[in-house]
Amino acid sequence: MTVHDFGRVAVLMGGRSAEREISLQSGQAVLAALRSSGVDAYPFDTGKKQLAALSDEQFDRVYIALHGRFGEDGTVQGALELMNIPYTGSGVMASALAMDKWRTKLLWQAVGINSPRSMLLNEQSDFDQVAQSLGLPLIIKPAREGSTIGLSKIKHADDLAEAYRKAAEHDSLVLAEAFVAGTELTAAIIGETTLPLVRIEVAGELYDYEAKYLSDDTRYFCPCGLPEEQISAIQVQALKAYQTLGCEGWGRIDLILSEDGQYYFLEANTSPGMTSHSLVPMAARTAGIGFEDLVLKILSLSHVG
């Protein structure tokens, strides 16, 4: 497939989610890479333009650089299928499932993929009982948000109610998850190939929004420095976790390697960050794939409904 076969390409970015600013950065990086490769590509901010304009403006294909709700959760994917426009990343069902961390966990547990123990919370939850059941510390987070928005780490049961309220501001579905101490890892997947793992070291206690996007102290290692046998085992399980949800095209699986050598899968991302310093491009570089080639490969794997 040549760049001319892609036709007129819209890069969806911005949107209406809490991750709008990061999406604009991803979209601009993708747009620049596509244009540099000779693709006839144009920016399309779904926070400012109606999706129907994609058909009116006769786009042949869409690169989704949206993050979070109304972009990564199956809604845009469904609209694009109705318009018969091929798009990057996973289809409707996988996008919706991956966005929902609780239902992701249920599927993973059903096929034997390790994930931290968790419980759903609501206003009637007995927070002391939750703390006793899962142990402390706990991670409290919205089940259907990205970029760790609304997330808290709780060391005392008395703080659970406030953490629940903080998460509930972003989603009616709130998850309490047992905290697993260990090494943060992420596995990028392109097609059906798992790229080299990235190891993340944070200066604080959590790899949260500030550590991801604002801190200069977060460190990334790729190659990750783990033994090859352990890397291979994690890559196999990461691909299984990805395929269990029905993901395709590309994505990223986040996990924790605990201090006792067990690994626990946290979540799947079906439209990860794509700035030049994001984790998927970082893993691709280690595998010998430059940013422009990575973007073209993802575009070539577009989903056709």
Coordinates of C-alpha atoms in Angstrom, one line a residue:
M1 CA 0.0 0.0 0.0
T2 CA 1.4 3.4 -1.0
V3 CA 0.7 6.7 0.7
H4 CA -1.6 7.6 -2.2
D5 CA -3.8 4.6 -1.5
F6 CA -4.9 6.1 1.8
G7 CA -6.7 8.9 0.0
R8 CA -7.9 11.9 1.9
V9 CA -7.2 11.3 5.6
A10 CA -8.7 13.1 8.6
V11 CA -6.7 13.1 11.9
L12 CA -9.3 13.2 14.6
M13 CA -8.0 15.2 17.6
G14 CA -9.1 17.4 20.5
G15 CA -12.6 16.2 21.2
R16 CA -14.6 16.8 24.4
S17 CA -12.9 14.5 27.0
A18 CA -10.8 15.5 30.0
E19 CA -7.8 14.5 27.8
R20 CA -8.5 17.1 25.1
E21 CA -5.1 18.9 25.5
I22 CA -3.1 15.7 25.3
S23 CA -5.1 14.6 22.3
L24 CA -4.4 17.9 20.5
Q25 CA -0.6 17.2 21.0
S26 CA -1.0 13.6 19.7
G27 CA -3.0 14.8 16.7
Q28 CA -0.6 17.5 15.7
A29 CA 2.4 15.0 15.9
V30 CA 0.5 12.4 13.8
L31 CA -0.6 15.0 11.3
A32 CA 3.0 16.3 10.8
A33 CA 4.2 12.7 10.4
L34 CA 1.6 11.9 7.8
R35 CA 2.2 15.0 5.8
S36 CA 5.9 14.5 5.9
S37 CA 5.3 11.0 4.5
G38 CA 3.3 12.5 1.6
V39 CA -0.2 11.5 2.9
D40 CA -3.0 13.9 2.1
A41 CA -3.9 14.5 5.7
Y42 CA -6.0 17.2 7.5
P43 CA -6.7 18.1 11.2
F44 CA -10.3 17.5 12.4
D45 CA -11.2 18.7 15.9
T46 CA -14.2 16.7 17.0
G47 CA -14.7 19.2 19.8
K48 CA -15.4 21.9 17.3
K49 CA -16.8 20.1 14.2
Q50 CA -19.6 17.6 13.8
L51 CA -18.6 14.1 12.7
A52 CA -21.0 14.4 9.7
A53 CA -18.5 16.8 8.2
L54 CA -16.2 13.8 7.5
S55 CA -18.6 12.6 4.9
D56 CA -19.4 16.0 3.6
E57 CA -15.7 16.7 3.1
Q58 CA -15.2 13.3 1.5
F59 CA -12.6 11.8 3.7
D60 CA -11.5 8.3 2.7
R61 CA -9.9 7.3 6.0
V62 CA -9.6 8.5 9.6
Y63 CA -6.7 8.4 12.0
I64 CA -8.1 8.5 15.5
A65 CA -5.8 10.6 17.8
L66 CA -8.5 11.1 20.4
H67 CA -8.1 10.0 24.0
G68 CA -10.8 9.2 26.5
R69 CA -14.5 9.5 26.2
F70 CA -16.1 10.3 22.8
G71 CA -13.1 9.1 21.0
E72 CA -11.6 6.0 22.7
D73 CA -14.8 4.4 24.0
G74 CA -16.5 3.1 20.9
T75 CA -18.8 6.1 20.2
V76 CA -16.8 7.6 17.4
Q77 CA -16.0 4.1 16.1
G78 CA -19.7 3.4 15.7
A79 CA -20.4 6.6 13.9
L80 CA -17.5 6.0 11.5
E81 CA -18.8 2.5 10.7
L82 CA -22.2 4.0 10.0
M83 CA -20.5 6.4 7.6
N84 CA -18.5 3.5 6.1
I85 CA -15.2 5.3 6.8
P86 CA -12.2 3.1 7.8
Y87 CA -10.4 4.2 11.0
T88 CA -7.4 3.3 13.0
G89 CA -7.4 1.2 16.1
S90 CA -10.0 -1.2 17.6
G91 CA -13.6 -1.6 16.7
V92 CA -16.7 -0.6 18.6
M93 CA -16.9 -3.5 21.1
A94 CA -13.2 -3.6 22.0
S95 CA -13.0 0.2 22.3
A96 CA -15.9 0.2 24.7
L97 CA -14.7 -2.7 26.8
A98 CA -11.1 -1.4 27.1
M99 CA -12.4 2.0 28.3
D100 CA -14.3 0.3 31.1
K101 CA -11.7 -0.9 33.5
W102 CA -14.1 -2.9 35.6
R103 CA -15.5 -5.0 32.6
T104 CA -11.9 -5.3 31.3
K105 CA -11.0 -7.0 34.6
L106 CA -14.0 -9.3 34.5
L107 CA -12.9 -10.6 31.1
W108 CA -9.3 -10.9 32.0
Q109 CA -10.1 -12.8 35.2
A110 CA -12.3 -15.2 33.1
V111 CA -9.3 -16.3 31.0
G112 CA -6.8 -16.4 33.8
I113 CA -5.0 -13.0 33.3
N114 CA -3.8 -11.6 36.6
S115 CA -5.2 -8.2 37.7
P116 CA -5.3 -6.5 41.1
R117 CA -8.3 -7.5 43.3
S118 CA -11.0 -4.8 43.1
M119 CA -14.5 -3.8 44.1
L120 CA -17.1 -1.4 42.7
L121 CA -18.0 1.5 45.0
N122 CA -21.2 3.5 45.3
E123 CA -22.6 6.0 47.8
Q124 CA -23.9 3.2 50.0
S125 CA -20.6 1.3 50.1
D126 CA -19.3 0.4 53.6
F127 CA -15.8 1.9 53.1
D128 CA -14.4 0.3 56.2
Q129 CA -15.5 -3.1 54.9
V130 CA -13.9 -2.3 51.5
A131 CA -10.6 -1.5 53.2
Q132 CA -10.8 -4.7 55.2
S133 CA -11.6 -6.8 52.1
L134 CA -9.0 -5.4 49.8
G135 CA -6.4 -4.2 52.3
L136 CA -4.5 -0.9 52.3
P137 CA -3.2 1.0 50.5
L138 CA -6.0 1.2 47.9
I139 CA -6.3 2.9 44.5
I140 CA -9.6 4.6 43.9
K141 CA -10.4 5.6 40.3
P142 CA -13.2 6.3 37.8
A143 CA -13.7 3.1 35.8
R144 CA -14.1 4.9 32.5
E145 CA -11.6 7.7 32.4
G146 CA -8.0 7.8 31.1
S147 CA -4.7 9.4 32.0
T148 CA -5.3 8.6 35.7
I149 CA -7.8 11.4 35.9
G150 CA -9.7 11.3 39.3
L151 CA -7.4 8.7 40.7
S152 CA -6.3 8.6 44.4
K153 CA -4.0 6.4 46.5
I154 CA -5.5 5.8 49.9
K155 CA -3.5 4.7 52.9
H156 CA -6.2 5.2 55.6
A157 CA -9.8 4.0 55.5
D158 CA -11.0 7.4 56.7
D159 CA -9.9 8.9 53.4
L160 CA -12.0 6.5 51.2
A161 CA -15.2 8.6 51.2
E162 CA -13.4 11.7 49.9
A163 CA -11.5 9.7 47.3
Y164 CA -14.8 8.1 46.2
R165 CA -16.4 11.6 45.8
K166 CA -13.3 12.8 43.8
A167 CA -13.6 9.8 41.4
A168 CA -17.4 10.0 41.1
E169 CA -17.1 13.6 39.8
H170 CA -15.7 12.0 36.6
D171 CA -17.8 8.8 36.4
S172 CA -20.7 7.1 38.0
L173 CA -18.7 3.8 38.0
V174 CA -16.0 4.0 40.6
L175 CA -13.4 1.2 41.2
A176 CA -11.5 0.4 44.4
E177 CA -8.4 -1.6 43.6
A178 CA -5.7 -3.3 45.8
F179 CA -2.5 -1.4 45.4
V180 CA 0.4 -3.5 44.1
A181 CA 3.9 -2.3 44.9
G182 CA 6.4 -2.9 42.1
T183 CA 7.7 -1.8 38.7
E184 CA 5.4 0.1 36.3
L185 CA 5.6 -1.5 32.8
T186 CA 3.8 -0.9 29.5
A187 CA 3.6 -3.2 26.5
A188 CA 2.9 -1.5 23.1
I189 CA 1.3 -3.7 20.5
I190 CA 1.2 -3.1 16.7
G191 CA -0.9 -5.5 14.7
E192 CA -0.1 -8.7 16.5
T193 CA 3.4 -7.8 17.5
T194 CA 4.4 -6.8 21.0
L195 CA 7.1 -4.2 21.0
P196 CA 9.9 -3.9 23.6
L197 CA 8.6 -3.2 27.1
V198 CA 9.0 0.3 28.6
R199 CA 9.8 0.5 32.3
I200 CA 8.7 3.6 34.2
E201 CA 10.2 5.1 37.3
V202 CA 8.4 7.9 39.0
A203 CA 9.8 10.3 41.6
G204 CA 6.6 10.2 43.7
E205 CA 4.3 7.4 44.7
L206 CA 2.1 7.2 41.6
Y207 CA 2.3 7.3 37.9
D208 CA -0.5 9.8 37.8
Y209 CA -1.4 12.7 35.5
E210 CA 1.3 15.0 36.9
A211 CA 3.9 12.2 36.6
K212 CA 2.9 11.5 33.0
Y213 CA 2.6 14.9 31.6
L214 CA 4.0 17.6 33.9
S215 CA 6.9 16.2 35.9
D216 CA 10.5 16.3 34.6
D217 CA 11.5 13.6 37.2
T218 CA 9.7 10.7 35.6
R219 CA 12.2 8.3 33.9
Y220 CA 11.6 5.8 31.1
F221 CA 13.7 2.8 30.2
C222 CA 13.5 1.0 26.9
P223 CA 14.9 -1.6 26.8
C224 CA 13.4 -2.2 30.2
G225 CA 16.4 -4.1 31.7
L226 CA 14.5 -7.2 32.8
P227 CA 15.7 -10.7 32.0
E228 CA 14.8 -11.8 28.4
E229 CA 12.8 -14.8 29.7
Q230 CA 10.7 -12.6 31.9
I231 CA 10.2 -10.0 29.1
S232 CA 9.0 -12.8 26.7
A233 CA 6.5 -14.2 29.3
I234 CA 5.0 -10.7 29.9
Q235 CA 4.8 -10.0 26.2
V236 CA 2.9 -13.2 25.6
Q237 CA 0.4 -12.4 28.4
A238 CA 0.1 -8.8 27.2
L239 CA -0.9 -9.9 23.7
K240 CA -3.4 -12.4 25.3
A241 CA -4.9 -9.5 27.4
Y242 CA -5.2 -7.4 24.2
Q243 CA -6.8 -10.1 22.1
T244 CA -9.2 -11.1 24.9
L245 CA -10.8 -7.7 24.7
G246 CA -11.0 -8.0 20.9
C247 CA -8.4 -5.2 20.3
E248 CA -6.8 -4.8 16.9
G249 CA -4.7 -2.4 14.9
W250 CA -2.6 -1.1 17.8
G251 CA -2.8 -0.3 21.5
R252 CA -1.0 -0.4 24.8
I253 CA -1.3 -2.7 27.9
D254 CA -0.3 -1.3 31.3
L255 CA 0.9 -3.6 34.1
I256 CA 2.8 -3.8 37.4
L257 CA 5.6 -6.2 38.1
S258 CA 5.3 -6.9 41.8
E259 CA 8.2 -7.2 44.2
D260 CA 7.6 -11.0 44.3
G261 CA 7.9 -11.4 40.5
Q262 CA 4.2 -11.6 39.7
Y263 CA 2.7 -9.3 37.1
Y264 CA -0.7 -7.7 37.3
F265 CA -2.4 -6.2 34.3
L266 CA -4.1 -2.8 35.0
E267 CA -5.8 -1.6 31.8
A268 CA -5.8 -1.5 28.0
N269 CA -5.4 1.7 25.9
T270 CA -6.9 1.5 22.4
S271 CA -5.8 5.0 21.4
P272 CA -2.6 5.8 23.3
G273 CA -0.6 9.0 23.3
M274 CA 1.3 9.7 20.1
T275 CA 3.5 12.6 20.8
S276 CA 7.2 12.1 19.9
H277 CA 7.9 11.4 23.6
S278 CA 5.0 9.0 24.2
L279 CA 5.4 5.4 25.2
V280 CA 4.4 3.6 22.0
P281 CA 6.8 5.7 19.8
M282 CA 9.5 5.0 22.5
A283 CA 9.0 1.3 22.2
A284 CA 8.9 1.5 18.4
R285 CA 12.2 3.4 18.3
T286 CA 13.8 0.6 20.3
A287 CA 12.4 -1.9 17.8
G288 CA 14.0 0.2 15.0
I289 CA 10.7 1.8 13.8
G290 CA 10.8 5.6 13.4
F291 CA 7.8 7.8 14.2
E292 CA 6.8 8.4 10.6
D293 CA 6.9 4.7 9.8
L294 CA 5.0 3.9 13.0
V295 CA 2.2 6.3 12.1
L296 CA 2.0 4.9 8.5
K297 CA 1.9 1.3 9.8
I298 CA -1.0 2.2 12.2
L299 CA -2.8 3.9 9.3
S300 CA -2.3 0.9 7.1
L301 CA -4.0 -1.3 9.8
S302 CA -7.2 0.7 9.7
H303 CA -10.4 -1.0 10.9
V304 CA -13.0 -1.5 8.2
G305 CA -16.5 -2.0 9.7

